[in-house]
Short mmCIF file of C-alpha atoms in Angstrom, two decimals:
data_model
loop_
_atom_site.label_atom_id
_atom_site.label_comp_id
_atom_site.label_asym_id
_atom_site.label_seq_id
_atom_site.Cartn_x
_atom_site.Cartn_y
_atom_site.Cartn_z
CA MET J 1 165.51 22.84 76.87
CA GLY J 2 163.20 21.17 74.30
CA ASP J 3 162.46 24.08 71.97
CA GLU J 4 165.99 25.47 72.40
CA ARG J 5 167.58 22.46 70.75
CA THR J 6 168.60 22.81 67.14
CA THR J 7 169.57 20.53 64.31
CA ILE J 8 173.16 21.85 64.19
CA ALA J 9 175.57 18.93 64.22
CA ARG J 10 178.56 20.58 65.87
CA VAL J 11 179.95 23.98 66.90
CA GLY J 12 183.66 24.84 66.82
CA ILE J 13 185.32 27.28 69.23
CA ASP J 14 188.88 28.56 68.94
CA GLY J 15 191.44 28.16 71.73
CA PHE J 16 193.31 31.41 71.02
CA ASN J 17 192.78 32.79 74.54
CA LEU J 18 191.95 29.51 76.28
CA ALA J 19 195.56 28.40 75.72
CA LEU J 20 197.03 31.29 77.71
CA PRO J 21 198.40 30.20 81.13
CA HIS J 22 196.91 33.30 82.77
CA GLY J 23 193.31 33.75 81.76
CA THR J 24 191.76 36.82 80.15
CA GLY J 25 188.24 38.13 79.89
CA VAL J 26 188.08 36.61 76.42
CA ALA J 27 189.20 33.25 77.84
CA THR J 28 186.33 33.46 80.34
CA TYR J 29 184.02 34.21 77.41
CA GLY J 30 185.32 31.17 75.52
CA PHE J 31 184.76 28.92 78.52
CA ALA J 32 181.24 30.32 79.00
CA LEU J 33 180.47 29.97 75.29
CA ALA J 34 181.44 26.30 75.31
CA GLU J 35 179.28 25.73 78.39
CA ALA J 36 176.30 27.47 76.79
CA VAL J 37 176.65 25.55 73.52
CA ARG J 38 176.91 22.26 75.39
CA SER J 39 173.81 23.15 77.41
CA LEU J 40 171.96 23.29 74.07
CA GLY J 41 172.78 19.61 73.68
CA LEU J 42 175.31 20.28 70.91
CA PRO J 43 178.79 18.76 70.51
CA VAL J 44 181.59 21.31 70.96
CA GLU J 45 184.92 21.18 69.14
CA GLY J 46 188.06 23.09 70.14
CA LEU J 47 190.59 24.42 67.61
CA PHE J 48 193.98 25.37 69.08
CA GLY J 49 197.35 26.56 67.83
CA VAL J 50 199.44 24.26 70.04
CA PRO J 51 202.32 22.19 68.56
CA VAL J 52 201.52 18.53 69.31
CA GLY J 53 203.67 16.72 66.74
CA ARG J 54 202.60 13.73 64.68
CA ASP J 55 203.04 10.89 67.17
CA PRO J 56 199.55 10.11 68.51
CA ARG J 57 201.08 8.46 71.58
CA ILE J 58 202.29 11.78 72.99
CA GLN J 59 200.06 14.41 71.34
CA GLU J 60 197.80 14.69 74.37
CA ILE J 61 200.85 15.02 76.64
CA LEU J 62 202.35 17.80 74.50
CA PHE J 63 199.01 19.60 74.32
CA TYR J 64 198.60 19.80 78.09
CA GLU J 65 202.27 20.62 78.59
CA ALA J 66 201.87 23.65 76.32
CA LEU J 67 198.71 24.76 78.11
CA GLY J 68 200.39 24.46 81.49
CA ARG J 69 203.71 26.09 80.61
CA GLY J 70 202.80 28.41 77.77
CA LEU J 71 203.25 27.93 74.05
CA PRO J 72 206.84 27.21 72.98
CA SER J 73 208.57 29.88 70.92
CA ARG J 74 208.90 29.36 67.21
CA ARG J 75 212.34 28.20 66.15
CA GLY J 76 214.83 29.97 63.95
CA PRO J 77 216.23 33.52 63.77
CA ALA J 78 213.71 36.35 63.65
CA TRP J 79 214.61 37.37 60.08
CA LEU J 80 213.94 33.84 58.81
CA ARG J 81 210.55 33.35 60.47
CA PRO J 82 208.44 35.23 57.88
CA ILE J 83 209.98 33.10 55.11
CA MET J 84 209.39 29.87 57.04
CA GLU J 85 205.89 31.03 57.91
CA ARG J 86 205.03 31.75 54.30
CA ALA J 87 206.39 28.37 53.21
CA THR J 88 204.31 26.64 55.89
CA VAL J 89 201.15 28.37 54.72
CA LEU J 90 201.85 27.58 51.06
CA ARG J 91 202.38 23.89 51.89
CA GLY J 92 199.14 23.88 53.84
CA LEU J 93 198.78 23.86 57.61
CA LYS J 94 198.61 20.43 59.21
CA VAL J 95 195.76 20.04 61.67
CA GLN J 96 196.07 17.19 64.16
CA GLU J 97 193.21 15.60 66.05
CA VAL J 98 194.23 15.12 69.68
CA THR J 99 192.59 12.10 71.30
CA GLU J 100 191.88 12.60 74.99
CA SER J 101 192.57 9.33 76.77
CA GLY J 102 191.46 10.33 80.24
CA ARG J 103 194.91 9.46 81.57
CA ILE J 104 196.04 13.08 81.96
CA GLU J 105 195.42 14.53 85.43
CA ARG J 106 193.16 17.38 84.34
CA GLY J 107 192.19 18.86 87.72
CA GLY J 108 194.31 21.97 87.27
CA PHE J 109 192.45 22.85 84.07
CA VAL J 110 188.88 22.33 85.23
CA ASP J 111 188.18 26.08 85.56
CA ARG J 112 189.96 27.22 82.38
CA LEU J 113 189.57 24.52 79.73
CA PRO J 114 186.11 23.34 78.65
CA ARG J 115 185.42 19.73 77.78
CA PHE J 116 185.52 19.28 74.01
CA ASP J 117 183.97 16.47 72.00
CA ARG J 118 186.73 16.84 69.43
CA LEU J 119 190.07 18.53 70.02
CA LEU J 120 192.07 19.85 67.05
CA SER J 121 195.38 21.67 66.95
CA SER J 122 197.66 23.16 64.30
CA ALA J 123 201.10 24.34 65.41
CA HIS J 124 201.24 28.14 65.75
CA LEU J 125 198.01 28.48 63.77
CA PHE J 126 197.22 31.96 65.01
CA ASP J 127 200.75 33.28 64.42
CA HIS J 128 200.68 31.92 60.88
CA ALA J 129 197.26 33.49 60.32
CA GLU J 130 198.44 36.90 61.51
CA GLY J 131 201.53 36.75 59.31
CA HIS J 132 199.43 35.73 56.32
CA PHE J 133 197.04 38.60 56.95
CA ARG J 134 199.87 41.12 57.20
CA ARG J 135 201.28 39.96 53.87
CA THR J 136 198.07 39.53 51.90
CA ARG J 137 195.36 41.38 53.85
CA ARG J 138 193.33 38.21 53.53
CA PHE J 139 192.15 35.69 56.09
CA LEU J 140 193.86 32.31 56.11
CA ASP J 141 191.62 29.57 54.71
CA LEU J 142 191.87 26.52 56.95
CA HIS J 143 190.71 23.07 55.84
CA ILE J 144 189.95 20.20 58.19
CA PRO J 145 188.16 16.89 57.65
CA ASP J 146 184.47 16.97 58.55
CA PRO J 147 184.26 20.61 59.72
CA PRO J 148 181.59 21.71 62.23
CA ALA J 149 178.48 23.45 60.95
CA ILE J 150 179.46 26.64 62.77
CA MET J 151 182.91 27.94 63.67
CA HIS J 152 182.47 30.52 66.42
CA TRP J 153 185.66 32.56 66.73
CA THR J 154 185.87 34.22 70.15
CA TYR J 155 188.07 37.05 68.90
CA PRO J 156 188.86 38.82 65.58
CA ILE J 157 191.24 36.10 64.37
CA PRO J 158 192.26 36.20 60.67
CA VAL J 159 191.28 32.59 59.95
CA ARG J 160 188.27 31.27 58.06
CA LEU J 161 187.32 27.61 58.38
CA ALA J 162 186.28 26.15 55.03
CA GLY J 163 182.96 24.32 55.00
CA ALA J 164 181.62 26.06 58.13
CA ARG J 165 179.63 29.19 58.85
CA ASN J 166 182.19 31.55 60.39
CA LEU J 167 181.04 33.79 63.23
CA TYR J 168 183.43 36.34 64.79
CA THR J 169 182.90 37.87 68.22
CA LEU J 170 183.99 41.50 68.45
CA HIS J 171 183.80 42.24 72.17
CA ASP J 172 184.39 45.95 71.70
CA LEU J 173 186.10 48.52 69.51
CA VAL J 174 188.15 50.09 72.30
CA PRO J 175 191.26 50.59 70.10
CA LEU J 176 189.10 52.77 67.84
CA LYS J 177 187.12 54.48 70.63
CA LEU J 178 190.07 55.08 73.00
CA PRO J 179 193.14 54.92 70.73
CA PHE J 180 195.28 56.53 73.43
CA ALA J 181 194.48 53.79 75.95
CA THR J 182 195.65 50.63 74.16
CA LEU J 183 198.84 49.32 72.58
CA ASP J 184 197.12 47.86 69.52
CA ARG J 185 198.62 48.90 66.19
CA LYS J 186 195.67 50.92 65.04
CA ARG J 187 196.06 50.56 61.25
CA PHE J 188 196.43 46.81 61.58
CA TYR J 189 193.52 46.53 64.01
CA HIS J 190 191.23 48.64 61.82
CA ARG J 191 192.13 46.57 58.76
CA LEU J 192 191.54 43.36 60.74
CA VAL J 193 188.07 44.20 62.04
CA GLU J 194 187.01 45.55 58.65
CA ARG J 195 188.04 42.25 57.06
CA CYS J 196 186.19 40.37 59.82
CA VAL J 197 183.05 42.22 58.86
CA GLN J 198 183.64 41.50 55.16
CA ASP J 199 184.37 37.76 55.54
CA ALA J 200 182.09 36.80 58.43
CA ASP J 201 178.84 34.97 57.98
CA HIS J 202 177.77 36.96 61.03
CA ILE J 203 179.27 39.28 63.65
CA VAL J 204 178.60 38.56 67.32
CA THR J 205 179.06 40.91 70.25
CA VAL J 206 178.30 41.01 73.96
CA SER J 207 176.40 44.25 74.63
CA GLU J 208 174.12 46.73 72.92
CA SER J 209 176.80 49.38 73.46
CA SER J 210 179.32 47.36 71.45
CA ARG J 211 176.69 46.51 68.83
CA ARG J 212 176.02 50.22 68.26
CA ASP J 213 179.75 50.91 67.96
CA ILE J 214 180.20 48.12 65.40
CA ILE J 215 177.27 49.36 63.31
CA GLU J 216 178.34 53.01 63.46
CA LEU J 217 182.14 52.74 63.23
CA LEU J 218 182.39 49.85 60.78
CA GLY J 219 179.23 50.45 58.77
CA VAL J 220 177.83 46.96 59.37
CA PRO J 221 174.14 46.42 58.50
CA GLU J 222 172.09 45.94 61.65
CA ASP J 223 170.88 42.50 60.64
CA ARG J 224 174.48 41.21 60.44
CA VAL J 225 175.38 41.97 64.08
CA SER J 226 173.85 40.12 67.03
CA ASN J 227 174.29 40.77 70.73
CA THR J 228 174.17 37.55 72.75
CA TYR J 229 175.43 39.05 76.02
CA GLN J 230 177.19 36.34 78.06
CA HIS J 231 177.13 34.56 81.38
CA THR J 232 180.06 33.93 83.68
CA PRO J 233 180.66 30.47 85.16
CA MET J 234 181.81 30.43 88.75
CA PRO J 235 184.84 28.28 89.71
CA VAL J 236 184.35 24.81 91.13
CA GLY J 237 184.44 24.81 94.94
CA LEU J 238 183.55 28.48 95.36
CA ASP J 239 180.80 27.64 97.83
CA GLU J 240 183.43 26.51 100.28
CA GLU J 241 184.23 29.32 102.73
CA ALA J 242 187.68 30.79 102.23
CA ASP J 243 189.59 32.49 105.01
CA VAL J 244 190.50 35.70 103.20
CA GLU J 245 191.96 37.08 106.40
CA ALA J 246 194.41 34.19 106.76
CA ILE J 247 195.34 34.21 103.06
CA PHE J 248 195.39 37.92 102.28
CA GLY J 249 195.34 39.65 105.66
CA VAL J 250 191.98 41.36 105.08
CA LYS J 251 188.73 40.96 107.00
CA PRO J 252 185.54 39.78 105.25
CA LYS J 253 183.50 42.82 104.17
CA GLY J 254 186.37 44.96 105.45
CA TYR J 255 188.11 45.89 102.18
CA PHE J 256 187.40 47.38 98.76
CA LEU J 257 188.46 45.49 95.66
CA PHE J 258 189.55 46.28 92.12
CA PHE J 259 190.45 43.40 89.82
CA GLY J 260 191.55 43.55 86.21
CA ALA J 261 194.57 44.54 84.16
CA ILE J 262 196.53 47.51 85.50
CA GLU J 263 196.39 49.64 82.34
CA PRO J 264 195.08 53.08 81.29
CA LYS J 265 191.66 51.83 80.15
CA LYS J 266 190.89 50.52 83.63
CA ASN J 267 191.32 54.00 85.16
CA VAL J 268 193.29 52.75 88.16
CA ALA J 269 195.14 56.04 88.72
CA ARG J 270 191.89 57.99 89.23
CA LEU J 271 190.49 55.17 91.34
CA VAL J 272 193.50 55.31 93.68
CA GLU J 273 193.28 59.10 93.91
CA ALA J 274 189.56 58.92 94.72
CA TYR J 275 190.03 56.16 97.28
CA LEU J 276 192.85 58.00 99.08
CA SER J 277 190.63 61.09 99.23
CA THR J 278 188.17 59.25 101.47
CA ASP J 279 188.71 58.69 105.16
CA THR J 280 187.73 55.03 105.07
CA PRO J 281 189.75 52.72 107.31
CA HIS J 282 189.12 49.82 104.94
CA PRO J 283 192.02 48.97 102.61
CA LEU J 284 191.83 48.88 98.82
CA VAL J 285 193.01 45.60 97.30
CA LEU J 286 194.25 45.82 93.70
CA VAL J 287 194.40 42.45 91.92
CA GLY J 288 195.74 42.19 88.40
CA ALA J 289 198.69 41.68 86.14
CA ARG J 290 200.56 44.87 85.48
CA GLY J 291 200.04 45.95 81.90
CA TRP J 292 200.95 48.87 79.69
CA GLN J 293 201.81 52.15 81.48
CA LYS J 294 201.50 50.41 84.83
CA GLU J 295 204.01 52.84 86.35
CA GLU J 296 201.78 55.81 85.46
CA GLU J 297 198.66 54.08 86.75
CA LEU J 298 200.33 53.18 90.07
CA ARG J 299 202.48 56.30 90.50
CA LEU J 300 200.42 57.54 93.47
CA VAL J 301 200.45 54.10 95.09
CA GLU J 302 204.24 53.89 94.83
CA ALA J 303 204.64 57.42 96.19
CA MET J 304 202.46 56.61 99.20
CA ALA J 305 204.39 53.41 99.82
CA ARG J 306 207.72 55.28 99.81
CA ARG J 307 206.40 57.83 102.29
CA GLY J 308 205.14 55.10 104.59
CA GLY J 309 202.48 55.83 107.19
CA LYS J 310 198.79 55.00 107.02
CA ALA J 311 198.23 56.12 103.42
CA GLY J 312 200.82 53.72 102.05
CA ALA J 313 199.46 50.83 104.08
CA ARG J 314 195.88 51.36 102.87
CA ILE J 315 196.53 49.86 99.44
CA ILE J 316 197.38 46.19 98.95
CA GLN J 317 198.71 45.08 95.55
CA LEU J 318 198.39 41.49 94.40
CA ASP J 319 199.61 40.16 91.07
CA TYR J 320 197.85 37.51 89.02
CA LEU J 321 195.79 35.08 91.13
CA PRO J 322 193.89 31.92 90.15
CA ARG J 323 190.30 32.74 89.27
CA ARG J 324 188.92 30.85 92.27
CA LEU J 325 190.88 33.04 94.71
CA VAL J 326 189.88 36.22 92.87
CA MET J 327 186.21 35.24 93.11
CA GLN J 328 186.61 34.53 96.84
CA LEU J 329 188.00 38.05 97.25
CA VAL J 330 185.02 39.38 95.25
CA ARG J 331 182.55 37.51 97.43
CA TYR J 332 183.88 38.94 100.70
CA ALA J 333 184.65 42.50 99.53
CA ARG J 334 182.83 45.46 101.03
CA ALA J 335 182.38 46.66 97.45
CA VAL J 336 183.98 46.14 94.04
CA LEU J 337 185.27 49.37 92.49
CA PHE J 338 185.44 49.24 88.69
CA PRO J 339 185.41 52.75 87.15
CA SER J 340 186.74 51.69 83.73
CA LEU J 341 186.88 54.25 80.93
CA TYR J 342 185.25 51.85 78.47
CA GLU J 343 184.23 48.19 78.31
CA GLY J 344 182.58 45.96 75.77
CA PHE J 345 180.85 44.07 78.56
CA GLY J 346 182.41 44.41 82.02
CA LEU J 347 182.76 40.96 83.55
CA PRO J 348 183.92 42.25 86.97
CA VAL J 349 180.60 44.05 87.40
CA LEU J 350 178.58 40.93 86.57
CA GLU J 351 180.79 38.69 88.73
CA ALA J 352 180.42 41.00 91.72
CA MET J 353 176.64 41.26 91.34
CA GLN J 354 176.33 37.51 90.89
CA LEU J 355 178.15 37.01 94.21
CA GLY J 356 176.08 39.64 96.01
CA THR J 357 178.81 42.27 96.35
CA PRO J 358 177.99 45.99 95.92
CA VAL J 359 179.51 47.72 92.88
CA VAL J 360 180.73 51.22 92.08
CA THR J 361 181.29 51.52 88.34
CA SER J 362 181.44 53.85 85.34
CA ASN J 363 178.76 55.37 83.14
CA ARG J 364 180.72 54.67 79.93
CA GLY J 365 180.51 51.93 77.33
CA SER J 366 178.53 48.86 78.31
CA LEU J 367 178.92 49.26 82.07
CA PRO J 368 175.62 51.05 82.83
CA GLU J 369 173.90 48.49 80.60
CA VAL J 370 175.28 45.57 82.63
CA ALA J 371 174.88 47.27 86.02
CA GLY J 372 171.34 48.53 85.40
CA ASN J 373 169.97 50.11 88.58
CA ALA J 374 171.93 47.72 90.78
CA ALA J 375 175.17 49.72 91.20
CA LEU J 376 176.45 53.21 91.90
CA VAL J 377 177.36 54.61 88.48
CA VAL J 378 179.63 57.65 88.08
CA ASP J 379 181.57 59.60 85.46
CA PRO J 380 184.96 57.81 85.46
CA TYR J 381 186.82 61.07 84.74
CA ASP J 382 185.23 62.84 87.75
CA VAL J 383 187.46 62.02 90.72
CA PRO J 384 185.33 63.92 93.31
CA ALA J 385 182.22 62.02 92.15
CA LEU J 386 184.08 58.74 92.44
CA THR J 387 185.34 59.73 95.90
CA ALA J 388 181.78 60.52 97.01
CA ALA J 389 180.48 57.18 95.70
CA ILE J 390 183.17 55.21 97.54
CA ALA J 391 182.49 57.12 100.76
CA LEU J 392 178.73 56.60 100.43
CA VAL J 393 178.89 52.85 99.89
CA ASP J 394 181.43 52.62 102.72
CA ARG J 395 179.33 54.29 105.41
CA ASP J 396 175.78 53.30 104.40
CA ALA J 397 175.05 49.70 105.44
CA GLU J 398 171.45 49.95 104.21
CA LEU J 399 172.66 50.99 100.74
CA ARG J 400 175.08 48.08 100.65
CA ALA J 401 172.29 45.66 101.52
CA THR J 402 170.09 47.16 98.80
CA LEU J 403 172.86 46.87 96.20
CA GLU J 404 173.63 43.30 97.23
CA TYR J 405 170.02 42.25 96.63
CA ALA J 406 169.55 44.32 93.47
CA GLY J 407 172.83 43.01 92.06
CA ARG J 408 171.78 39.39 92.40
CA VAL J 409 168.50 40.17 90.65
CA GLN J 410 170.23 42.10 87.83
CA ALA J 411 172.74 39.26 87.35
CA THR J 412 169.91 36.89 86.39
CA ARG J 413 169.60 38.84 83.12
CA PHE J 414 172.99 37.36 82.21
CA SER J 415 172.40 33.76 83.24
CA LEU J 416 173.40 30.58 81.45
CA GLY J 417 169.78 30.15 80.39
CA GLU J 418 169.63 33.62 78.82
CA HIS J 419 172.96 33.09 77.07
CA ARG J 420 171.75 29.74 75.72
CA ARG J 421 168.49 31.25 74.47
CA ARG J 422 170.28 34.00 72.57
CA LEU J 423 172.81 31.60 71.06
CA HIS J 424 170.04 29.31 69.89
CA ALA J 425 168.31 32.21 68.12
CA LEU J 426 171.61 33.34 66.59
CA TYR J 427 172.68 29.94 65.27
CA THR J 428 169.21 29.23 63.88
CA LYS J 429 169.24 32.57 62.05
CA VAL J 430 172.74 32.06 60.64
CA LEU J 431 172.02 28.57 59.33
CA ALA J 432 168.80 29.76 57.72
CA SER J 433 170.67 32.50 55.81
CA PRO J 434 172.72 32.01 52.63
CA ALA J 435 176.42 31.32 53.26
CA ARG J 436 178.83 34.10 52.30
#
């Protein structure tokens, strides 16, 4: 790594998504970011919003309890919370350093929580920051002893760490590009990302597609937005062969797979319609937590299930699964089908290519950028085109073999080494520029 090392003392990463019991794409990004920073030889610090109390004897216990069970609800009646929240902010948020003793059995967190050189937490930090931003339209200034040189926020979080260069990752601007497809409160979101741009020392994103959107929609100067892309770490133990037939009742290379949130942006309704229009005997496995408008997205699936017969049996629905099991399903799928309407990056496409699984995806947003020439790319609104692509990859073994090889090659463009190289260039540039 020689020339990729830098003189930065430490890099901070927020735990906003890492603390969620069920991971998200942003949580995967946070994990990958920590891994890439550490591979540069730099200490990594984690900043969480978990209540850990003031007793150092049990802070570590309370931290891992919250990560395992979900963050506890804030106390008090709903009408009183804004008042309590404002008082807490005015008094100054208390940030506790959590000492990791090594006595906690950490095996269940190995694939979702990076190793940190310093672990900090402030109770309900991110809730307090959002409330403060709603009231004042300003980011919450947070002060900690001996701050890292760079605080790399993995999401547009309305907090600014004093004494550090603050970088904010905007993965996409989907709420502004597809306002009908998300539940975000659009005025609040627009105000938030505009303030991110105003307060940030630099804006980070994960594709050229998202970078163009940020420049065009938010009016950000080109030299203040950097695309680092990202890599995706594979779970520990994935090389061990899993019996997907015994666990899920599907034969290796004998099923199609969609994985991701069941919500309008993911285009599941059109995917199901296209799949059912083929005559493939191979089932479609849908893996993902049911999100907004799930009933609309799965209406056809439910109708087929009620009618019974072969059509209803062709689709298998699975709720949230641990990442390791999802990746095993990806590895043994006949093809991954991911015709999303818009993505800032498109982790499922990269994960499938990395594991040598053919991909059918969309020509919108960042997806053609990530897929390159290593996938079948179609208009996500064109159901007949999607049907034809599924049928083609199903019947053509030579095409599948070509896509498997091409996918592995394309995935190397998004390796840990490439991510590290881009981060090094970014951090060097930021530290060489005047602080805002």
